[in-house]
mmCIF file with all atom_site columns, C-alpha atoms in Angstrom:
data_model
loop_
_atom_site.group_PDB
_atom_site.id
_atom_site.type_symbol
_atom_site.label_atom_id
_atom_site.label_alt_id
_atom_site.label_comp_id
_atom_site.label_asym_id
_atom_site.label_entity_id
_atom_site.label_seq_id
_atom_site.pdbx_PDB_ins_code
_atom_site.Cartn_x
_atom_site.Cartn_y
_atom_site.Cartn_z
_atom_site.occupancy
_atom_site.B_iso_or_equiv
_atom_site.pdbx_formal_charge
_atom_site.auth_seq_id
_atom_site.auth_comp_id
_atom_site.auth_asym_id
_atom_site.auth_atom_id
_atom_site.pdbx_PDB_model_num
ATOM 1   C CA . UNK A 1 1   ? 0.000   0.000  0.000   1.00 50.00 ? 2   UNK A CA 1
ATOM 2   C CA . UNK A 1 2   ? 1.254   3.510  -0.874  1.00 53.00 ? 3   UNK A CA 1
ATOM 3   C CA . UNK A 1 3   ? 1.122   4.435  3.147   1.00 57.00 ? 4   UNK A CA 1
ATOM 4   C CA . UNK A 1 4   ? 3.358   1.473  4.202   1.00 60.00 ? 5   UNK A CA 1
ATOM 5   C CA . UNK A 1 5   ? 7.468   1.843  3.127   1.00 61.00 ? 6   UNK A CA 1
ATOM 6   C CA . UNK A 1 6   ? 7.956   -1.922 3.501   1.00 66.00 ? 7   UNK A CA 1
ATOM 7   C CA . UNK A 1 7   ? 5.671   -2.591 0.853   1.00 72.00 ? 8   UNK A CA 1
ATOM 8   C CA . UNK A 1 8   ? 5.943   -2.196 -3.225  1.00 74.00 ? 9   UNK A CA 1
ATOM 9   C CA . UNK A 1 9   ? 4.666   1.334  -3.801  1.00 80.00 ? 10  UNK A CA 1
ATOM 10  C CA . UNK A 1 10  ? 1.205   0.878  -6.034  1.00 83.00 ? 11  UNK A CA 1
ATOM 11  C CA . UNK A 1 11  ? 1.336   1.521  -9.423  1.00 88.00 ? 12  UNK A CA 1
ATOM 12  C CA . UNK A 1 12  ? -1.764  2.768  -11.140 1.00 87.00 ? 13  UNK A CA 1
ATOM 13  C CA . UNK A 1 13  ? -3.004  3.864  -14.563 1.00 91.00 ? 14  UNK A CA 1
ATOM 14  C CA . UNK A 1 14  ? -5.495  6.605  -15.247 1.00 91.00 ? 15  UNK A CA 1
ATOM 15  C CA . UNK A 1 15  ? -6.397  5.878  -19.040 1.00 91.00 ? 16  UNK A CA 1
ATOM 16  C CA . UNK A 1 16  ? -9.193  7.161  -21.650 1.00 86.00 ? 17  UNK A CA 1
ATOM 17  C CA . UNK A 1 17  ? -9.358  9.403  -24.714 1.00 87.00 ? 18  UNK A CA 1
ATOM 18  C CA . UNK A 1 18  ? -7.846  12.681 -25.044 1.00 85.00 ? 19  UNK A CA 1
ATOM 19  C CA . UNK A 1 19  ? -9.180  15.869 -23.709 1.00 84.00 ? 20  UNK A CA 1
ATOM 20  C CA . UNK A 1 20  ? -11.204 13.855 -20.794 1.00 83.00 ? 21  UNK A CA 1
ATOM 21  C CA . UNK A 1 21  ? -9.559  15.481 -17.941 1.00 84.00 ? 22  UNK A CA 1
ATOM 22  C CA . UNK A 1 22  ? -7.237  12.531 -16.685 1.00 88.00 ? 23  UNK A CA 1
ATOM 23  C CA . UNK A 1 23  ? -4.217  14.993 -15.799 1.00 88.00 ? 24  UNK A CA 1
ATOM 24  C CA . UNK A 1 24  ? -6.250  17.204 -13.932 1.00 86.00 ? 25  UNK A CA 1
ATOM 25  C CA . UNK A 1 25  ? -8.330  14.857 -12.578 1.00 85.00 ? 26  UNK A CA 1
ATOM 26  C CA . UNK A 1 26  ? -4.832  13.211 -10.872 1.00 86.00 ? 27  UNK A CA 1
ATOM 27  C CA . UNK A 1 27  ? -3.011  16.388 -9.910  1.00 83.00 ? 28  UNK A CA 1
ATOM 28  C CA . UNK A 1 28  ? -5.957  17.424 -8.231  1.00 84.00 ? 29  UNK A CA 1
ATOM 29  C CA . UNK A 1 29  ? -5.823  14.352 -6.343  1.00 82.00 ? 30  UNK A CA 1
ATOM 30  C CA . UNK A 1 30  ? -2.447  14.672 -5.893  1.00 79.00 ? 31  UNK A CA 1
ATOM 31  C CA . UNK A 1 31  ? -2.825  18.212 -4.731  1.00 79.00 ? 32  UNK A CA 1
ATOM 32  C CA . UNK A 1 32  ? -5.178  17.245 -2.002  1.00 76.00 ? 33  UNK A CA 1
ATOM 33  C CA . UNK A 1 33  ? -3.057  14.096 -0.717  1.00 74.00 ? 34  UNK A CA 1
ATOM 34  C CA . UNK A 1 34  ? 0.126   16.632 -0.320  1.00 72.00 ? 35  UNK A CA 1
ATOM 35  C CA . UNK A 1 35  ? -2.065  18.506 1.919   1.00 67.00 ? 36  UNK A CA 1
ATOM 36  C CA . UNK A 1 36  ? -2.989  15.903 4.232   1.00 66.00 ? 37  UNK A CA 1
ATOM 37  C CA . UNK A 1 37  ? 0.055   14.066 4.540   1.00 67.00 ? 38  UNK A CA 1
ATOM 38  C CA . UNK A 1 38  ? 2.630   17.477 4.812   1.00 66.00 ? 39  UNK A CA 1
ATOM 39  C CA . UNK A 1 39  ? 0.386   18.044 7.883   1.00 66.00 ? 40  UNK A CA 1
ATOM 40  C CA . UNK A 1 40  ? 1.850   14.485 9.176   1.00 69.00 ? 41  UNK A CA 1
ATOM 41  C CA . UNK A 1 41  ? 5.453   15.979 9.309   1.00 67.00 ? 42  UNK A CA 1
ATOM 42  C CA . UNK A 1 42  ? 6.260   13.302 7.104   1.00 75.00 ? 43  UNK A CA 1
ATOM 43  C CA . UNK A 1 43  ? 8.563   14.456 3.869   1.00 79.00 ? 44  UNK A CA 1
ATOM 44  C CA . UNK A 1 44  ? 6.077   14.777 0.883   1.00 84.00 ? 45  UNK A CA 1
ATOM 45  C CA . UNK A 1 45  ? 7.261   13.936 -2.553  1.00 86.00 ? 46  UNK A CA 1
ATOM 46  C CA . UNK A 1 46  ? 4.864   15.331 -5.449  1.00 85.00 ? 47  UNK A CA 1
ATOM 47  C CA . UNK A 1 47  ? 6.354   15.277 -8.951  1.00 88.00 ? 48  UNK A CA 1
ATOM 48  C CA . UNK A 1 48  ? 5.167   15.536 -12.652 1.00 91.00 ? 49  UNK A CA 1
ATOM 49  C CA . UNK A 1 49  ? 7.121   13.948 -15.102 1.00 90.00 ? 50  UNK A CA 1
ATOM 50  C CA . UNK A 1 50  ? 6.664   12.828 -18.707 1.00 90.00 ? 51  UNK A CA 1
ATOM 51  C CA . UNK A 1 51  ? 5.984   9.227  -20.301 1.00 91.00 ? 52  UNK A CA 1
ATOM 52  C CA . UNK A 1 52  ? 6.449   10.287 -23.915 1.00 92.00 ? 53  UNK A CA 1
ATOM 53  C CA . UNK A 1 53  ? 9.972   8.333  -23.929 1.00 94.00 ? 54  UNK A CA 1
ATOM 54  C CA . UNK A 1 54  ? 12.025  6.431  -21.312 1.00 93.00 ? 55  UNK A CA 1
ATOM 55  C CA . UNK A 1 55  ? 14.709  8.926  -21.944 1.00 94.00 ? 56  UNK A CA 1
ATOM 56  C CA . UNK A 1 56  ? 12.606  11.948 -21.527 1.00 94.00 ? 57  UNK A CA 1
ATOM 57  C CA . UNK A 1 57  ? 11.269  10.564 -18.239 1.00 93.00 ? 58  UNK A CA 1
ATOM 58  C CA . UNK A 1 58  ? 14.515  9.451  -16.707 1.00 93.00 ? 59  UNK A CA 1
ATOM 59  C CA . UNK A 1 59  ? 15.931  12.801 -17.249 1.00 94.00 ? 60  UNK A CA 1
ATOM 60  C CA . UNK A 1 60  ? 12.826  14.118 -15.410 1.00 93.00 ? 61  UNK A CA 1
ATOM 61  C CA . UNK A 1 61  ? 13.357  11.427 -12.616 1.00 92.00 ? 62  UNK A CA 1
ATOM 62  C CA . UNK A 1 62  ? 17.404  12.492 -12.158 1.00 94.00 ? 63  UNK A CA 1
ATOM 63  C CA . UNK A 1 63  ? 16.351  16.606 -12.604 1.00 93.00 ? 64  UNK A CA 1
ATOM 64  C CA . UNK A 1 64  ? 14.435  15.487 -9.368  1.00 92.00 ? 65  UNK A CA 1
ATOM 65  C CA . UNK A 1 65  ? 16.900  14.009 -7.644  1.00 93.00 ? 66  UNK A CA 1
ATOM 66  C CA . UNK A 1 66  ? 18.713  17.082 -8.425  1.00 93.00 ? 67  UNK A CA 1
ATOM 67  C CA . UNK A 1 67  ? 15.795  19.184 -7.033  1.00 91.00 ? 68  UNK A CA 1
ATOM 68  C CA . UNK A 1 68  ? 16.104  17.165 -3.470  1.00 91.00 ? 69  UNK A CA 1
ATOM 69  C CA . UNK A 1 69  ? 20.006  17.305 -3.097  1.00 92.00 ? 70  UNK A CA 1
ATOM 70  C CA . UNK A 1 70  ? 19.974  18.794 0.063   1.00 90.00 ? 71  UNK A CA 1
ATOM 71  C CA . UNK A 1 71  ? 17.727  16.095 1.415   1.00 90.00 ? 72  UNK A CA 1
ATOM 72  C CA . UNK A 1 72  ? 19.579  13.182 -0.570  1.00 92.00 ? 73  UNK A CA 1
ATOM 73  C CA . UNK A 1 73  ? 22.814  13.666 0.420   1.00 92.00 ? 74  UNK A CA 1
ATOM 74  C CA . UNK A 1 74  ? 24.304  14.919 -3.068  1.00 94.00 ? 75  UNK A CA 1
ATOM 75  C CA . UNK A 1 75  ? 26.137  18.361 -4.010  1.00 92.00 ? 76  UNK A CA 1
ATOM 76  C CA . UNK A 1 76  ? 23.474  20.354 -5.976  1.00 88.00 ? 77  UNK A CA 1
ATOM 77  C CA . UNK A 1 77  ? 26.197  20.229 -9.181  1.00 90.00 ? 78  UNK A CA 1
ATOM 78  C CA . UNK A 1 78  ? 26.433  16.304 -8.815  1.00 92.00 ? 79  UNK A CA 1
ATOM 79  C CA . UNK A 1 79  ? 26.563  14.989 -12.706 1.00 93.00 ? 80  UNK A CA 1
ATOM 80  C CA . UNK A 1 80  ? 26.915  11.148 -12.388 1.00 95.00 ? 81  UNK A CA 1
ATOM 81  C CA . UNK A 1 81  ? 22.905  9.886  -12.758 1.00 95.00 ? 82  UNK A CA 1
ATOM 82  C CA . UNK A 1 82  ? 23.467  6.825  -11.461 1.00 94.00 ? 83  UNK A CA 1
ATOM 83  C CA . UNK A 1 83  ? 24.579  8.386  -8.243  1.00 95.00 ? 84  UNK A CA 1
ATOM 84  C CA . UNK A 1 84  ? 21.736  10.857 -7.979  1.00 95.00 ? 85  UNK A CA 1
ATOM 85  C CA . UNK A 1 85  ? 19.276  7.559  -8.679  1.00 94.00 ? 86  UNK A CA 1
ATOM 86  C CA . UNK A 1 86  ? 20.539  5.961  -6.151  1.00 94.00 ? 87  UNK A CA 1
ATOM 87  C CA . UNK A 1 87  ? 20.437  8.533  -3.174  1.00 94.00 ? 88  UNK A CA 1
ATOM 88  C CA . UNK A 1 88  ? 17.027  9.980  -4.746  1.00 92.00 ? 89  UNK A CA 1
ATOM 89  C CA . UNK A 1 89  ? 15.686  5.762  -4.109  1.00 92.00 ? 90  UNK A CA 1
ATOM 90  C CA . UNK A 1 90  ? 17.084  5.498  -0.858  1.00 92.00 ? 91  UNK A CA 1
ATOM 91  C CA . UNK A 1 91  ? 15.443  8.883  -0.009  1.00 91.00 ? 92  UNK A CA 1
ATOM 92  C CA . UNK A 1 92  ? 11.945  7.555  -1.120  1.00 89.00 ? 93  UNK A CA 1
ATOM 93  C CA . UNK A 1 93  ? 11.999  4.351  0.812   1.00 89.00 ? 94  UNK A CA 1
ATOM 94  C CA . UNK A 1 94  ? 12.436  6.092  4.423   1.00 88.00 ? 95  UNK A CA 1
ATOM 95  C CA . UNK A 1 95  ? 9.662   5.371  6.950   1.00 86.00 ? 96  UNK A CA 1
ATOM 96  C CA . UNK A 1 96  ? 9.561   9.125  7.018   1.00 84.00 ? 97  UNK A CA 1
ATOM 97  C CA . UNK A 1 97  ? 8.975   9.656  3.403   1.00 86.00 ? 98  UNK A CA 1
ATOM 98  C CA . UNK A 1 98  ? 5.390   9.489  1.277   1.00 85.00 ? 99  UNK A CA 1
ATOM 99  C CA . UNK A 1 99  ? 6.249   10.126 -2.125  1.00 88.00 ? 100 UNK A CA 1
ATOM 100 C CA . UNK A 1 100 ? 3.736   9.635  -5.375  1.00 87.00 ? 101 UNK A CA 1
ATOM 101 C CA . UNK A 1 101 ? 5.119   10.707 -9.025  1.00 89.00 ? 102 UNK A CA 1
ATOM 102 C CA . UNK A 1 102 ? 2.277   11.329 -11.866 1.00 90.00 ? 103 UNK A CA 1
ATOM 103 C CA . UNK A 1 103 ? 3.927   9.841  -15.449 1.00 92.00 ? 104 UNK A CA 1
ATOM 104 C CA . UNK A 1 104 ? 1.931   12.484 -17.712 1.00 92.00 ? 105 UNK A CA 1
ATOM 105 C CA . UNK A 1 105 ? 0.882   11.053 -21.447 1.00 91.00 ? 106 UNK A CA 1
ATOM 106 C CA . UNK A 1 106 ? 2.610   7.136  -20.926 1.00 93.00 ? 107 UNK A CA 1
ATOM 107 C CA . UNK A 1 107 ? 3.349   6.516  -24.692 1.00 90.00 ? 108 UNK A CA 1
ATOM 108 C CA . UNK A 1 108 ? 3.060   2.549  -24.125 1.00 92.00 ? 109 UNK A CA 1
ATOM 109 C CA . UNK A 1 109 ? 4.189   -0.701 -21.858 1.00 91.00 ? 110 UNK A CA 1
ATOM 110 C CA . UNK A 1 110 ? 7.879   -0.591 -22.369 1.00 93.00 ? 111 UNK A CA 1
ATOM 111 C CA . UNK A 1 111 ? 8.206   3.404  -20.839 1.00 92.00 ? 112 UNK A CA 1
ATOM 112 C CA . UNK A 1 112 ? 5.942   2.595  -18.032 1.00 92.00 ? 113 UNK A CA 1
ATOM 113 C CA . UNK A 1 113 ? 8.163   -0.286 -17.453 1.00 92.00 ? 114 UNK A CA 1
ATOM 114 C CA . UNK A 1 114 ? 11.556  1.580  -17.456 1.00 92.00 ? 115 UNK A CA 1
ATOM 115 C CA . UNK A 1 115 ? 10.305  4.255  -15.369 1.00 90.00 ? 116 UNK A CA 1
ATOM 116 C CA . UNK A 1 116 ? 8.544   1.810  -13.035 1.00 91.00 ? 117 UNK A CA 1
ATOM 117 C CA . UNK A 1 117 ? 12.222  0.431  -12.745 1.00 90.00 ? 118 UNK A CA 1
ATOM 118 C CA . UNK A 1 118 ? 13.927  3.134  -11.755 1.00 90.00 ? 119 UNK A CA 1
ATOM 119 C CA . UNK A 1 119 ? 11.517  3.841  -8.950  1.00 89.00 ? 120 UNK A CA 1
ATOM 120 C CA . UNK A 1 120 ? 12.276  2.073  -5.676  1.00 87.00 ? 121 UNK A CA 1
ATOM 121 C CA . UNK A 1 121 ? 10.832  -0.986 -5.266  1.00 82.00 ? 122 UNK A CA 1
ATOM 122 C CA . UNK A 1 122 ? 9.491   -0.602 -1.607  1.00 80.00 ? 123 UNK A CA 1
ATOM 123 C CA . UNK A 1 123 ? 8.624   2.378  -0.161  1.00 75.00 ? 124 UNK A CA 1
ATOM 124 C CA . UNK A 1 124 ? 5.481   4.285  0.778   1.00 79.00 ? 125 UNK A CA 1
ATOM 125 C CA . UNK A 1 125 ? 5.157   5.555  -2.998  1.00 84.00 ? 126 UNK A CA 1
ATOM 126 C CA . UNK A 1 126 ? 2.546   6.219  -5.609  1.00 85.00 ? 127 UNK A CA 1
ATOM 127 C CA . UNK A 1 127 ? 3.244   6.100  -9.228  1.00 87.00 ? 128 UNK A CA 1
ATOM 128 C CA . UNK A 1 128 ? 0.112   6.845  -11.524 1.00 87.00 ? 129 UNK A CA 1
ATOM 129 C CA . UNK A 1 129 ? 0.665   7.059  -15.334 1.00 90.00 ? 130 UNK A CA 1
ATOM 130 C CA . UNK A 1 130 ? -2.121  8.926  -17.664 1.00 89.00 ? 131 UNK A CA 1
ATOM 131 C CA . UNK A 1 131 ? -2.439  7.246  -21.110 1.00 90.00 ? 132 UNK A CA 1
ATOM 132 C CA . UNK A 1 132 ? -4.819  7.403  -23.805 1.00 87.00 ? 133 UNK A CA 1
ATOM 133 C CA . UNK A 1 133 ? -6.643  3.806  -24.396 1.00 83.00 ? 134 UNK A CA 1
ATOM 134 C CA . UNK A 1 134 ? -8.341  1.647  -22.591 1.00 85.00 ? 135 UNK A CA 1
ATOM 135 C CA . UNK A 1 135 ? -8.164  -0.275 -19.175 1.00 88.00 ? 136 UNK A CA 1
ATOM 136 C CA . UNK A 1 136 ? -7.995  -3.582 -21.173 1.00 88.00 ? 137 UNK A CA 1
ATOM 137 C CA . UNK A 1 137 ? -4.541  -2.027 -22.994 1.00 87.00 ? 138 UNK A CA 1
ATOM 138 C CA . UNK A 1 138 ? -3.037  -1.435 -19.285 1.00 89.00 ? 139 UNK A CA 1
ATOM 139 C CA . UNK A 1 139 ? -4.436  -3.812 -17.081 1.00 87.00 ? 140 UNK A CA 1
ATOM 140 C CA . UNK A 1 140 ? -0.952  -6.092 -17.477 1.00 88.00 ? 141 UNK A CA 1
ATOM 141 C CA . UNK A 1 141 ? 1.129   -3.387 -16.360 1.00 89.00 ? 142 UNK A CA 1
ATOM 142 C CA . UNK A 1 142 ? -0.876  -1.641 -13.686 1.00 88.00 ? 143 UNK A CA 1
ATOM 143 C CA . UNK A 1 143 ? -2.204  -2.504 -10.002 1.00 86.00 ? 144 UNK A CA 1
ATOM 144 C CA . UNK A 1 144 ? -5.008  -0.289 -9.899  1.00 87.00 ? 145 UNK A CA 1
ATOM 145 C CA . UNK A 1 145 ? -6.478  0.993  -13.560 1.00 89.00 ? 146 UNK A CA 1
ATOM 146 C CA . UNK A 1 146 ? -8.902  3.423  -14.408 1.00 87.00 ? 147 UNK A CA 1
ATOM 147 C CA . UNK A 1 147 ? -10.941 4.505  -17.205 1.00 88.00 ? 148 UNK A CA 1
ATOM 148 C CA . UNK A 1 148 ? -12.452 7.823  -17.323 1.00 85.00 ? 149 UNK A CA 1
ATOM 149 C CA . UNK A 1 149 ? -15.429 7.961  -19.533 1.00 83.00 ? 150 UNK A CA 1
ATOM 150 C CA . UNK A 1 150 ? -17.470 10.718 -21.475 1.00 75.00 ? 151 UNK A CA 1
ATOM 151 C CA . UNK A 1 151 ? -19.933 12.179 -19.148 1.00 70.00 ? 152 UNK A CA 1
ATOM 152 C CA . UNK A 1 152 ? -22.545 12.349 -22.026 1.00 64.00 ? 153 UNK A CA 1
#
């Protein structure tokens, strides 16, 4: 569960045609959950990144490790990635630590994969991808799915 750092953190997808609102619709949830849990004293993770490529996304998951230096343990200049990955994981997975990261626009199963992979495995952690299709596409690669629907 995404409230337990000993456990896998859930992975869901948020999936459905374009221009329904599934962005909003997480960030909003997102926005809400940061508000709750900073409250806890807890350190409170929130990041956006993009799905359109594995490269694109892991240079959004190291520009956050970058962001969180201080708290990592890395000097704010630190270029190696694979050090920054590291300390930004081990970071994640503390008891103290809720983190959830929304994958914007997942362009299919292989980038959800690599970026699922460079997330901790354990940890209490949240990663929800947006992606245009439907559940049936995503239901391989995802704990929770979701398909948002036309209203009308």
């Amino acid at each position: 569960s995404a409230a337990d750092p000993t456990s896998p953190p859930t992975q869901a997808m948020v999936c459905g045609m374009a221009g329904m609102g599934k962005t909003v619709t997480v960030l909003e949830f997102l926005r809400q959950a940061e508000v709750i849990h900073r409250m806890s004293g807890r350190n409170v993770v929130h990041a956006r990144i993009t799905g359109m490529s594995s490269a694109a996304a892991r240079a959004a998951l190291v520009q956050l490790g970058r962001g969180l230096s201080t708290h990592i343990g890395i000097a704010p200049d630190e270029e190696d990635e694979a050090v920054i990955l590291t300390h930004r994981s081990t970071f994640l997975t503390l008891p103290a630590t809720l983190w959830a990261i929304l994958v914007d626009d997942v362009a299919d199963a292989e980038v959800w994969a690599d970026v699922v992979g460079i997330l901790p495995a354990q940890g209490a952690g949240l990663v929800v991808g947006t992606a245009r299709g439907s559940a049936d596409r995503w239901a391989s690669h995802a704990s929770v799915v979701v398909e948002l629907e036309r209203l009308s």
